[in-house]
Structure formats: C-alpha cells, structure tokens
Coordinates of C-alpha atoms in Angstrom, one line a residue:
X1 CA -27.4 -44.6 54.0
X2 CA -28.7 -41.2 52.4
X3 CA -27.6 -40.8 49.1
X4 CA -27.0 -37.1 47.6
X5 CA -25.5 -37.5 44.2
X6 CA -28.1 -34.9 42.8
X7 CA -26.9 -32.0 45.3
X8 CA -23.7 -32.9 44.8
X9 CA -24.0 -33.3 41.1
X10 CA -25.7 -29.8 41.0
X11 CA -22.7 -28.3 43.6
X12 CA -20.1 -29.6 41.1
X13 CA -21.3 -28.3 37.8
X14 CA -21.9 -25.1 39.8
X15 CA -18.6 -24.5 41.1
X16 CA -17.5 -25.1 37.6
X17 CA -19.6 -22.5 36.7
X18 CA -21.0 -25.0 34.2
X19 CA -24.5 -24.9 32.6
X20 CA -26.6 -28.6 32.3
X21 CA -26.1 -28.5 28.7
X22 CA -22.3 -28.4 28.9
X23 CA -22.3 -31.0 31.4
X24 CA -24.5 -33.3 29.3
X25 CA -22.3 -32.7 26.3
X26 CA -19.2 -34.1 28.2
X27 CA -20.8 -36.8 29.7
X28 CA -22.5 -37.7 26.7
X29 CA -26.1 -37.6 28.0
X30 CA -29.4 -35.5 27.7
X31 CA -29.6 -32.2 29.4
X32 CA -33.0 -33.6 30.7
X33 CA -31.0 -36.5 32.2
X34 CA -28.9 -33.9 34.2
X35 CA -32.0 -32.1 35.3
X36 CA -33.8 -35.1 36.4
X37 CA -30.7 -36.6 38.6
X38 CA -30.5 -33.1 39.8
X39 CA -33.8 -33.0 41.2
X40 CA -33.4 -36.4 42.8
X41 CA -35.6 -37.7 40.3
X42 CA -33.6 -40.6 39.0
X43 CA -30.1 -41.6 39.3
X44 CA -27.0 -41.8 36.9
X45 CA -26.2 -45.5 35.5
X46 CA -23.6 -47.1 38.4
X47 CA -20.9 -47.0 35.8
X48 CA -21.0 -43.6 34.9
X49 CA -20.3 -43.0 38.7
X50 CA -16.8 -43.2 38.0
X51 CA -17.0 -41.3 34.9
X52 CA -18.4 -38.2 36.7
X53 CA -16.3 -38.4 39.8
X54 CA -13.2 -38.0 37.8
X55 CA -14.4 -35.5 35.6
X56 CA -14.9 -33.3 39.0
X57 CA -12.0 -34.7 40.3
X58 CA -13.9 -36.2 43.4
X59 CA -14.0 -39.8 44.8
X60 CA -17.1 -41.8 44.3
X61 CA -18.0 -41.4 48.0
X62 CA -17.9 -37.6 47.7
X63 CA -19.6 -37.6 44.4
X64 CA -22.4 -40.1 46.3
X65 CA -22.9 -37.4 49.4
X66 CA -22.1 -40.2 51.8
X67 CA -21.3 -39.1 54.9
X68 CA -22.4 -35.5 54.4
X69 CA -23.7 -34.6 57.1
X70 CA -20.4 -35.2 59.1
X71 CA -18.5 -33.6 56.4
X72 CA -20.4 -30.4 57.1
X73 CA -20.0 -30.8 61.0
X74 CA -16.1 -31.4 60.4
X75 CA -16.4 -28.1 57.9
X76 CA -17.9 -25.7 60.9
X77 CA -15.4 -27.3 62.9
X78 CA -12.8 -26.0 61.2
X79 CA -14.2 -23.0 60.4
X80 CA -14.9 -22.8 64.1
X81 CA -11.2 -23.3 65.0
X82 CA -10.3 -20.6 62.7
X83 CA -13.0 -17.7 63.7
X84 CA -11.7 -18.1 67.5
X85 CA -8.7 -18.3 67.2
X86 CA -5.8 -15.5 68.9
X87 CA -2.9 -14.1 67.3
X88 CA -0.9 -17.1 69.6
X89 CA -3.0 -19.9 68.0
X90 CA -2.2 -18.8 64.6
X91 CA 0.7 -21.1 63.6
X92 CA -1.1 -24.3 65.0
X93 CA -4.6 -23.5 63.3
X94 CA -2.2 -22.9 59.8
X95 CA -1.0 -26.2 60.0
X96 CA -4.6 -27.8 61.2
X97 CA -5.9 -25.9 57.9
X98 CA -3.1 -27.5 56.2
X99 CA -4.8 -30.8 56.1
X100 CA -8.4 -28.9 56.0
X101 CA -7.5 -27.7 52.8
X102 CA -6.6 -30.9 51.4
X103 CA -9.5 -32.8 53.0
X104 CA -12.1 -30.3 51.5
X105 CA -10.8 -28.9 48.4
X106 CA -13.7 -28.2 47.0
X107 CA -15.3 -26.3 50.1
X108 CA -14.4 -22.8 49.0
X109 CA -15.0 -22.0 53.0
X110 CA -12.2 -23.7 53.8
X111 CA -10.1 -22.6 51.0
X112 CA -10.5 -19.2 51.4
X113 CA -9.8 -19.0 55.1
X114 CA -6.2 -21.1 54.5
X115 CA -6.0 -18.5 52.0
X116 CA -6.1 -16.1 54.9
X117 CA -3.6 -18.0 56.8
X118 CA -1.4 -18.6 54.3
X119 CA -0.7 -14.7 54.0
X120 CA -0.8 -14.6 58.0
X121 CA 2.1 -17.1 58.1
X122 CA 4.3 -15.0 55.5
X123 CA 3.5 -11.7 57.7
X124 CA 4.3 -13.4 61.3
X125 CA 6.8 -16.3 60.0
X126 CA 10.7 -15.1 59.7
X127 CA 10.6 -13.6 56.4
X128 CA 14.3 -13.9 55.8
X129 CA 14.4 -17.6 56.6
X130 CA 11.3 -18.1 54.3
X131 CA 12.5 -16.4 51.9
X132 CA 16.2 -17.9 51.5
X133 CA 14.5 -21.4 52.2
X134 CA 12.4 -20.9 49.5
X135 CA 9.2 -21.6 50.9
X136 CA 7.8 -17.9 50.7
X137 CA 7.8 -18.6 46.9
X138 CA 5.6 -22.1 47.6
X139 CA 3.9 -19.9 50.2
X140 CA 2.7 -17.4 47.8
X141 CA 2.9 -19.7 44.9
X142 CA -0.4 -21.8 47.0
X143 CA -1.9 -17.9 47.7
X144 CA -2.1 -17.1 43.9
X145 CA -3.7 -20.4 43.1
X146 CA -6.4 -20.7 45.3
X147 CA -7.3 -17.1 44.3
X148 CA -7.6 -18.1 40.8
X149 CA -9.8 -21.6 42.1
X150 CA -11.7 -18.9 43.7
X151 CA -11.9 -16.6 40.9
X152 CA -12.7 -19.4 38.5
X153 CA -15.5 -21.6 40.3
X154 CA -16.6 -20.2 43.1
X155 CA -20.5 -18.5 43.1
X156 CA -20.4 -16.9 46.4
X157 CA -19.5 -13.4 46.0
X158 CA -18.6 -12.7 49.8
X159 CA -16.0 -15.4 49.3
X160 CA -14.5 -13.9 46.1
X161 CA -14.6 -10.4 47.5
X162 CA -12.7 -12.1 50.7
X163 CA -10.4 -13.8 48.0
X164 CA -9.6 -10.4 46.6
X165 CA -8.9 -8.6 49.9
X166 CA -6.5 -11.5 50.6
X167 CA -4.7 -11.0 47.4
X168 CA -4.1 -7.7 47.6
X169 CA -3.1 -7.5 51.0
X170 CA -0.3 -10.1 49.6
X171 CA 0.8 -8.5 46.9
X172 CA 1.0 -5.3 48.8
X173 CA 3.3 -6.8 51.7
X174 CA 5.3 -8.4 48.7
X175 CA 5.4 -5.2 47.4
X176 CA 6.9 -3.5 50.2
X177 CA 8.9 -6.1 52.0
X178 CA 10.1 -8.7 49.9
X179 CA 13.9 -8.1 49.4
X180 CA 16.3 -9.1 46.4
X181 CA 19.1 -11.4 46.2
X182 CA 21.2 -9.4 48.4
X183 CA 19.0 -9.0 51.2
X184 CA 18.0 -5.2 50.0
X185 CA 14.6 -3.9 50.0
X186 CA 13.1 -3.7 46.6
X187 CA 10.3 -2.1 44.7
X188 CA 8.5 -4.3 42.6
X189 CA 5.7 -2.4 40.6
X190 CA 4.5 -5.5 39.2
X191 CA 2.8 -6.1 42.2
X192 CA 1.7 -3.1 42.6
X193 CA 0.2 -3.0 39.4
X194 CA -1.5 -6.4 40.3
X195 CA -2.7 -4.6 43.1
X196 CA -4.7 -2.3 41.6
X197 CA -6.3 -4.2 39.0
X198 CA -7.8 -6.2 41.4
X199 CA -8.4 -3.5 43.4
X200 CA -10.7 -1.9 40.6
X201 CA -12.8 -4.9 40.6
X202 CA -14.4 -4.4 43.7
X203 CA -17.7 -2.7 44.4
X204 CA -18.1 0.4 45.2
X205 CA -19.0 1.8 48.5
X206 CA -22.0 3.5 47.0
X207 CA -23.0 -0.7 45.8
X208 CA -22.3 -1.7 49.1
X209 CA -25.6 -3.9 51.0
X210 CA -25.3 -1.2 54.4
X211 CA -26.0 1.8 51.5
X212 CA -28.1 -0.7 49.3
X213 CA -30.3 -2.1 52.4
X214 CA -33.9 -2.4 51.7
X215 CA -35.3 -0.3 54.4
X216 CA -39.1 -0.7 55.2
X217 CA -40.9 -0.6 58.5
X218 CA -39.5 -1.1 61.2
X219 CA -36.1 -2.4 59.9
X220 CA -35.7 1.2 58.9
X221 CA -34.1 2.5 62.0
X222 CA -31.9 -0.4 62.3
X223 CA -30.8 0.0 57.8
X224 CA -29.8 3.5 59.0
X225 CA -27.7 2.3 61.6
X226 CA -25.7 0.0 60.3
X227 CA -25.5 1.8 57.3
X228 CA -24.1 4.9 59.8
X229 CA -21.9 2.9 61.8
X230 CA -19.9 1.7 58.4
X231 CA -19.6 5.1 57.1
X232 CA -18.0 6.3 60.5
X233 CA -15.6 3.4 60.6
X234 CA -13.8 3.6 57.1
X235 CA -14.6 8.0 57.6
X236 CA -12.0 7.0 60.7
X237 CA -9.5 4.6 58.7
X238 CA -9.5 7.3 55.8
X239 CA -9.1 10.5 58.0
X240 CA -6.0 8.9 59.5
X241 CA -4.5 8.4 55.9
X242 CA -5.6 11.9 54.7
X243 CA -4.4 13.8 57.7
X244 CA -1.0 12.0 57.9
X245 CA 1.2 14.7 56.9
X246 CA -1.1 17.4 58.9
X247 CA 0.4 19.8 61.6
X248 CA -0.9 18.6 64.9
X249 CA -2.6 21.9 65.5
X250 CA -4.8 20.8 62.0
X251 CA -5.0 17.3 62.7
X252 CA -6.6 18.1 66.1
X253 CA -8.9 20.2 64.2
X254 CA -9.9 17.1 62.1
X255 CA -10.4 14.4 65.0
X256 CA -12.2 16.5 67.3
X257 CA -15.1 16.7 65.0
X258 CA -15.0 12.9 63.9
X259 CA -15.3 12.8 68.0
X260 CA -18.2 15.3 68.0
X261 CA -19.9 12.6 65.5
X262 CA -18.9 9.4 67.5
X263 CA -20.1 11.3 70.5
X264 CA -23.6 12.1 68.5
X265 CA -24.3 8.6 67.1
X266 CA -23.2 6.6 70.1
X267 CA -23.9 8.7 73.6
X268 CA -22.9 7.2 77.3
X269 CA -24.0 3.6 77.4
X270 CA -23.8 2.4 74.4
X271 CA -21.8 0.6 72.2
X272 CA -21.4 -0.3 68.5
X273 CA -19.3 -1.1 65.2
X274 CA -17.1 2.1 66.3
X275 CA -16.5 1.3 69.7
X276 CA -12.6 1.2 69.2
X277 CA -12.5 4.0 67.0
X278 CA -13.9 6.1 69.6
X279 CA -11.3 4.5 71.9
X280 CA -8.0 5.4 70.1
X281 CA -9.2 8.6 68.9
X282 CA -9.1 9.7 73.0
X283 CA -6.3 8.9 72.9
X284 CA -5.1 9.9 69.7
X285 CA -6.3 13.1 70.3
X286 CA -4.5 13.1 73.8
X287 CA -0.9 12.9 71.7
X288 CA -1.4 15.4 69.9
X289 CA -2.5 18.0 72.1
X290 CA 0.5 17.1 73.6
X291 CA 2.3 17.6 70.7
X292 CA 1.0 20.9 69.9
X293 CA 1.9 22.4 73.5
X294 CA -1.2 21.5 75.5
X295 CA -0.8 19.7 77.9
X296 CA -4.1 20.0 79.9
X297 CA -5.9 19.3 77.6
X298 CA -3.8 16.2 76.5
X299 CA -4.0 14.8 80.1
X300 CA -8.4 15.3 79.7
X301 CA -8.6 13.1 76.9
X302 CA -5.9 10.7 77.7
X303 CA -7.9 9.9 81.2
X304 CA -11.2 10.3 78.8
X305 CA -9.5 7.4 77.0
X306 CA -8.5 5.7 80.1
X307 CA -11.9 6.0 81.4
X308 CA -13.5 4.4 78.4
X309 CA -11.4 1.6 77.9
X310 CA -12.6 0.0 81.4
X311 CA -16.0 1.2 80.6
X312 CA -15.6 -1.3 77.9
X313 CA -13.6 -3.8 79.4
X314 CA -16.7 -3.8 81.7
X315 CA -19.8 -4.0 79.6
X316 CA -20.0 -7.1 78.0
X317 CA -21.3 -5.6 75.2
X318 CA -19.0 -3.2 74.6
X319 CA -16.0 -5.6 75.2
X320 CA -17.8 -7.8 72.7
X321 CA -17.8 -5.2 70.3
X322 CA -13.9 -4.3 70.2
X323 CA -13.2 -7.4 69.6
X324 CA -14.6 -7.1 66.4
X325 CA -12.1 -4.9 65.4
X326 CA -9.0 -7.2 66.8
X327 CA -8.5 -8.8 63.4
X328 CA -5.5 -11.6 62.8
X329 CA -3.8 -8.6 61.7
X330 CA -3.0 -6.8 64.6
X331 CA -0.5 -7.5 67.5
X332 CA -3.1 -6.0 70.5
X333 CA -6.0 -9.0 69.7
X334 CA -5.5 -10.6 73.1
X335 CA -5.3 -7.5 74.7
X336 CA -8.2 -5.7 76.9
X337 CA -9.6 -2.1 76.0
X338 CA -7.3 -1.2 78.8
X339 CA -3.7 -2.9 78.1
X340 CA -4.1 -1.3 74.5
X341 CA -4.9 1.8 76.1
X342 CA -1.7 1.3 78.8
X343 CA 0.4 -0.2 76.1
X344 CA 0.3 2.5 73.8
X345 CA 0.2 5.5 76.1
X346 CA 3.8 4.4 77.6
X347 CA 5.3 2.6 74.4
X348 CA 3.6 4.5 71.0
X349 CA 2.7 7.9 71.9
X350 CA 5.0 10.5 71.1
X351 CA 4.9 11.7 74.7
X352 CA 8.0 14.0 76.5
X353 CA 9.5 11.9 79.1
X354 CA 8.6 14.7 81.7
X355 CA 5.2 14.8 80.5
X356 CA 5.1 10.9 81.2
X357 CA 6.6 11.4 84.8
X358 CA 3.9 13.9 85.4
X359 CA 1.6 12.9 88.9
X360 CA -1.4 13.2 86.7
X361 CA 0.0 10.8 83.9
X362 CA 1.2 8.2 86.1
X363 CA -2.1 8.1 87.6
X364 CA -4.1 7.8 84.4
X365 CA -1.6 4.5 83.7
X366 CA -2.7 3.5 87.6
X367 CA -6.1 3.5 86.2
X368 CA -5.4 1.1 83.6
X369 CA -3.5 -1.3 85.5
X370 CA -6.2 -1.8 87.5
X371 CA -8.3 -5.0 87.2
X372 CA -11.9 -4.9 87.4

C-alpha cells in the first residue's frame, strides 16, 4: 500500500488556504515538522492521525491517500459523465453527482460541476412544483454554499471563475423568474445587486490569457488566432444585445459586416471557435431581410445558411466544432447544424406565412431534411 499523507497533508492546508505555520500552531507542532511530512520526509506520530483528519474533516483513510489512485479514476469518471452528457441525460447525471458530491467533498472538480447542475435542475425542473415543495429554496440554499466552499478554499482560479459564472447565472434566473406567494412574478433587486458585485470581481477582457498569451515563435500565429476567434465570438453575443431595439434595415447594416469579418477570418473550408456564429447569422440575416421587404435577398442567405449547416454536419471538424457551442443551456444540443437550421427557419423566424409557402422556401427546408 502507497501511502500519501504528505500530498494530502499539503492539499488540505491548501484548500484551507492555510500557511505551515498556522497549521503547526493548531496542531501543536514545529512548522519544520509540517514541512518535513510534507515533503515525504518523515511521517506524523500514528495518534495524531486522528487528530489531523478531523481537523480537515477527512477520514483517516483519506487523510492517509489510500486508494488514490482509484479515487482519481472514479473523479474523471464523473467528471467524464458530466462533460458528455445531452440536455436528455441531465436529470440522471444530477442525481449521479448527487452522491459525487458527497463522496468527494473536498474535490472542488466535482463540487463545482454539481454546482452547475444544481442550477440546471432549477432551470429545466418544474419551477412551480419546486418552488411550493420547497425544495428550490434547499436547491439554491446548496448553490450559495458551495460557492462560498469555493470562494473560501479553493486555489484554482478557473474553478472560482466557473463558481462565479454559476452564481450569477442563478441569481439572475432568480431574479427574473422566481414568483411570490401568490404565484406573481416578482422583482427582487437583492439579487440583482448580488449579481453585480460578483460580477465586478471578474477579470477583465483586456486580463484575459487569449489577449495576455505569450506569443513567440511559432506559437505566434496560433496566440493571434485564438485570441481573434474569442473577440469575434463575444463581438457576436454583444452585437445581438446592442442592436436589439434596432430597425431591421440598421440591424442588417450591423450583421452584414460582422459577416464580412467571419467570412475574412474563416474562408470556405474551414472551421473554428465561430463556426455557429457564422451559422445563425445566415440565417439571422435571412429574417430580417425578410422583415425589411427583401425577399430575395432573404431567400440567398437563408439557403447560404442552409448550405452551411450540412457543410458542417459533414466535416467532422466542423460538426465538432458547433458542438462547442451546445452548452447544457440550450434546448438545440442534440440537434445537427441542419435541424437547428430547419427548426428555426419554420418555428422562430419571424417569417409571413406566404413567404414560407414560397417554392423557393420549401425547397431550402427540403435541403435540410435531407440526411447525408
């Protein structure tokens, strides 16, 4: 049996955020003796095992690393089942990570993805019946405190960022969707408020590792790229936002040159971060031409859209690459390039029911239903 009590010594004091010192003080030993068992260079006396175990609030096995090695396997297991999972599988992998998070509590990896899921089942569960039950209150009750766990002990800043992301998104859905006593809708600006302080405590975009990439040699290109490829995607997500209350006429004006750009940084045959930006902006460009009274020109970039969703669907890179973008978030994750495409040409574009009966419509629709 391998025995890791100084890596999982050194884990627990970290994730405490403790220093060796402080440690030592409440053990009631040398600093030096922390640093030594730390290094794997002696071990603690057998009846301080206990001692330290429930300080951390671990069991002696844990605190001994026993069996680490199929911990960790059981860990990217889990976080496995939870990276591959569809927008179907989401109730069954919440309660999987139900017992996850009690297994590992201390695996911030696991925590923060049931963290995830926790929100996911409050968004896709009945929110009336959770809410009258009373388990949306336990629900976001066990969503605030593993965001403070996080907050508190954990070192990784990609988790914490994660953690944050989470916790707005839930007090923003609380914000706008929780109801009162009476069933109404109401505004709670507490949350809101929350919201935003925790909003202002994430980094910048201009501190952000694409803009902050160290770019030498030949990584150069590639620093540019990515770096290019993140700007385009949230330019997309923000242009939406800022153009919301545009006239189509303007709007058009807007998303044709953020199509000359995709166009520029990604010509025919290949494929990248922005793949299904590219996508719906065909197509949302094809509405609103439409909208503004041009139908020609609607019908070119709604088959343009048509056209490159089954490019996509196609290239296994590509298809790879919109599937990025289906997050747990979304109700189109399972779907192809081209069922998005079919689904909301007939059921979510503001499109005239003549237009829709058109010959030249129904065949662009013909095109998506097409396998292969």
């Amino acid at each position: 049996m391998t025995v890791h009590i100084g890596e999982s010594i050194k884990k627990l004091r970290l994730q405490r955020e403790l220093t060796q010192e402080a440690l030592a003080e409440v053990l009631g030993v040398s600093f030096q003796s922390i640093s030594r068992w730390e290094r794997a260079e002696s071990y603690p006396d057998i009846t301080m095992l206990p001692v330290i175990a429930g300080f951390f609030n671990v069991s002696v096995d844990e605190l001994l690393g026993v069996n680490e090695a199929q911990n960790e396997e059981k860990i990217n297991g889990y976080i496995q089942l939870y990276d591959t999972m569809k927008l179907r599988d989401i109730h069954r992998v919440y309660d999987e990570y139900k017992k996850a998070a009690r297994e590992f509590p201390a695996d911030f990896r696991i925590q923060i993805r049931y963290m995830q899921l926790l929100q996911e089942a409050g968004i896709y569960g009945n929110s009336t019946e959770l809410i009258a039950s009373g388990e949306y209150k336990k629900l976001s009750a066990e969503i605030s405190r593993i965001y403070g766990n996080i907050q508190s002990r954990c070192t990784d800043d990609s988790i914490r960022i994660w953690s944050k992301r989470v916790m707005i998104s839930h007090l923003m859905w609380k914000y706008y969707c929780i109801c009162n006593e009476e069933g109404k809708y109401q505004v709670y600006e507490e949350y809101l408020n929350r919201a935003k302080e925790i909003a202002e405590t994430l980094p910048s975009l201009s501190d952000s590792r694409e803009l902050m990439a160290i770019r030498d040699g030949e990584s150069c290109y590639a620093a540019h790229r990515t770096a290019l490829e993140e700007l385009l995607f949230h330019l997309h997500e923000e242009l939406f936002g800022h153009c919301l209350n545009y006239s189509p006429e303007d709007r058009i004006k807007q998303f044709e040159a953020l199509q000359g750009i995709l166009d520029l940084v990604y010509p025919d045959g290949s494929y990248g971060k922005n793949s299904f930006n590219r996508l719906y902006n065909y197509g949302h460009l094809g509405h609103l031409y439409h909208q503004a009274g041009d139908d020609k020109a609607a019908l070119e970039h709604l088959k343009t859209a048509a056209e490159f969703a089954k490019e996509l669907d196609n290239a296994p890179d590509g298809a790879e690459q919109i599937k990025r973008f289906y997050n747990y978030g979304t109700a189109y994750r399972e779907m192809s390039a081209s069922e998005f495409m079919k689904t909301v040409m007939t059921e979510h574009y503001q499109l005239s029911e003549e237009f829709k009966a058109s010959e030249e419509f129904r065949e662009i629709v013909e095109m998506l239903s097409l396998n292969g």
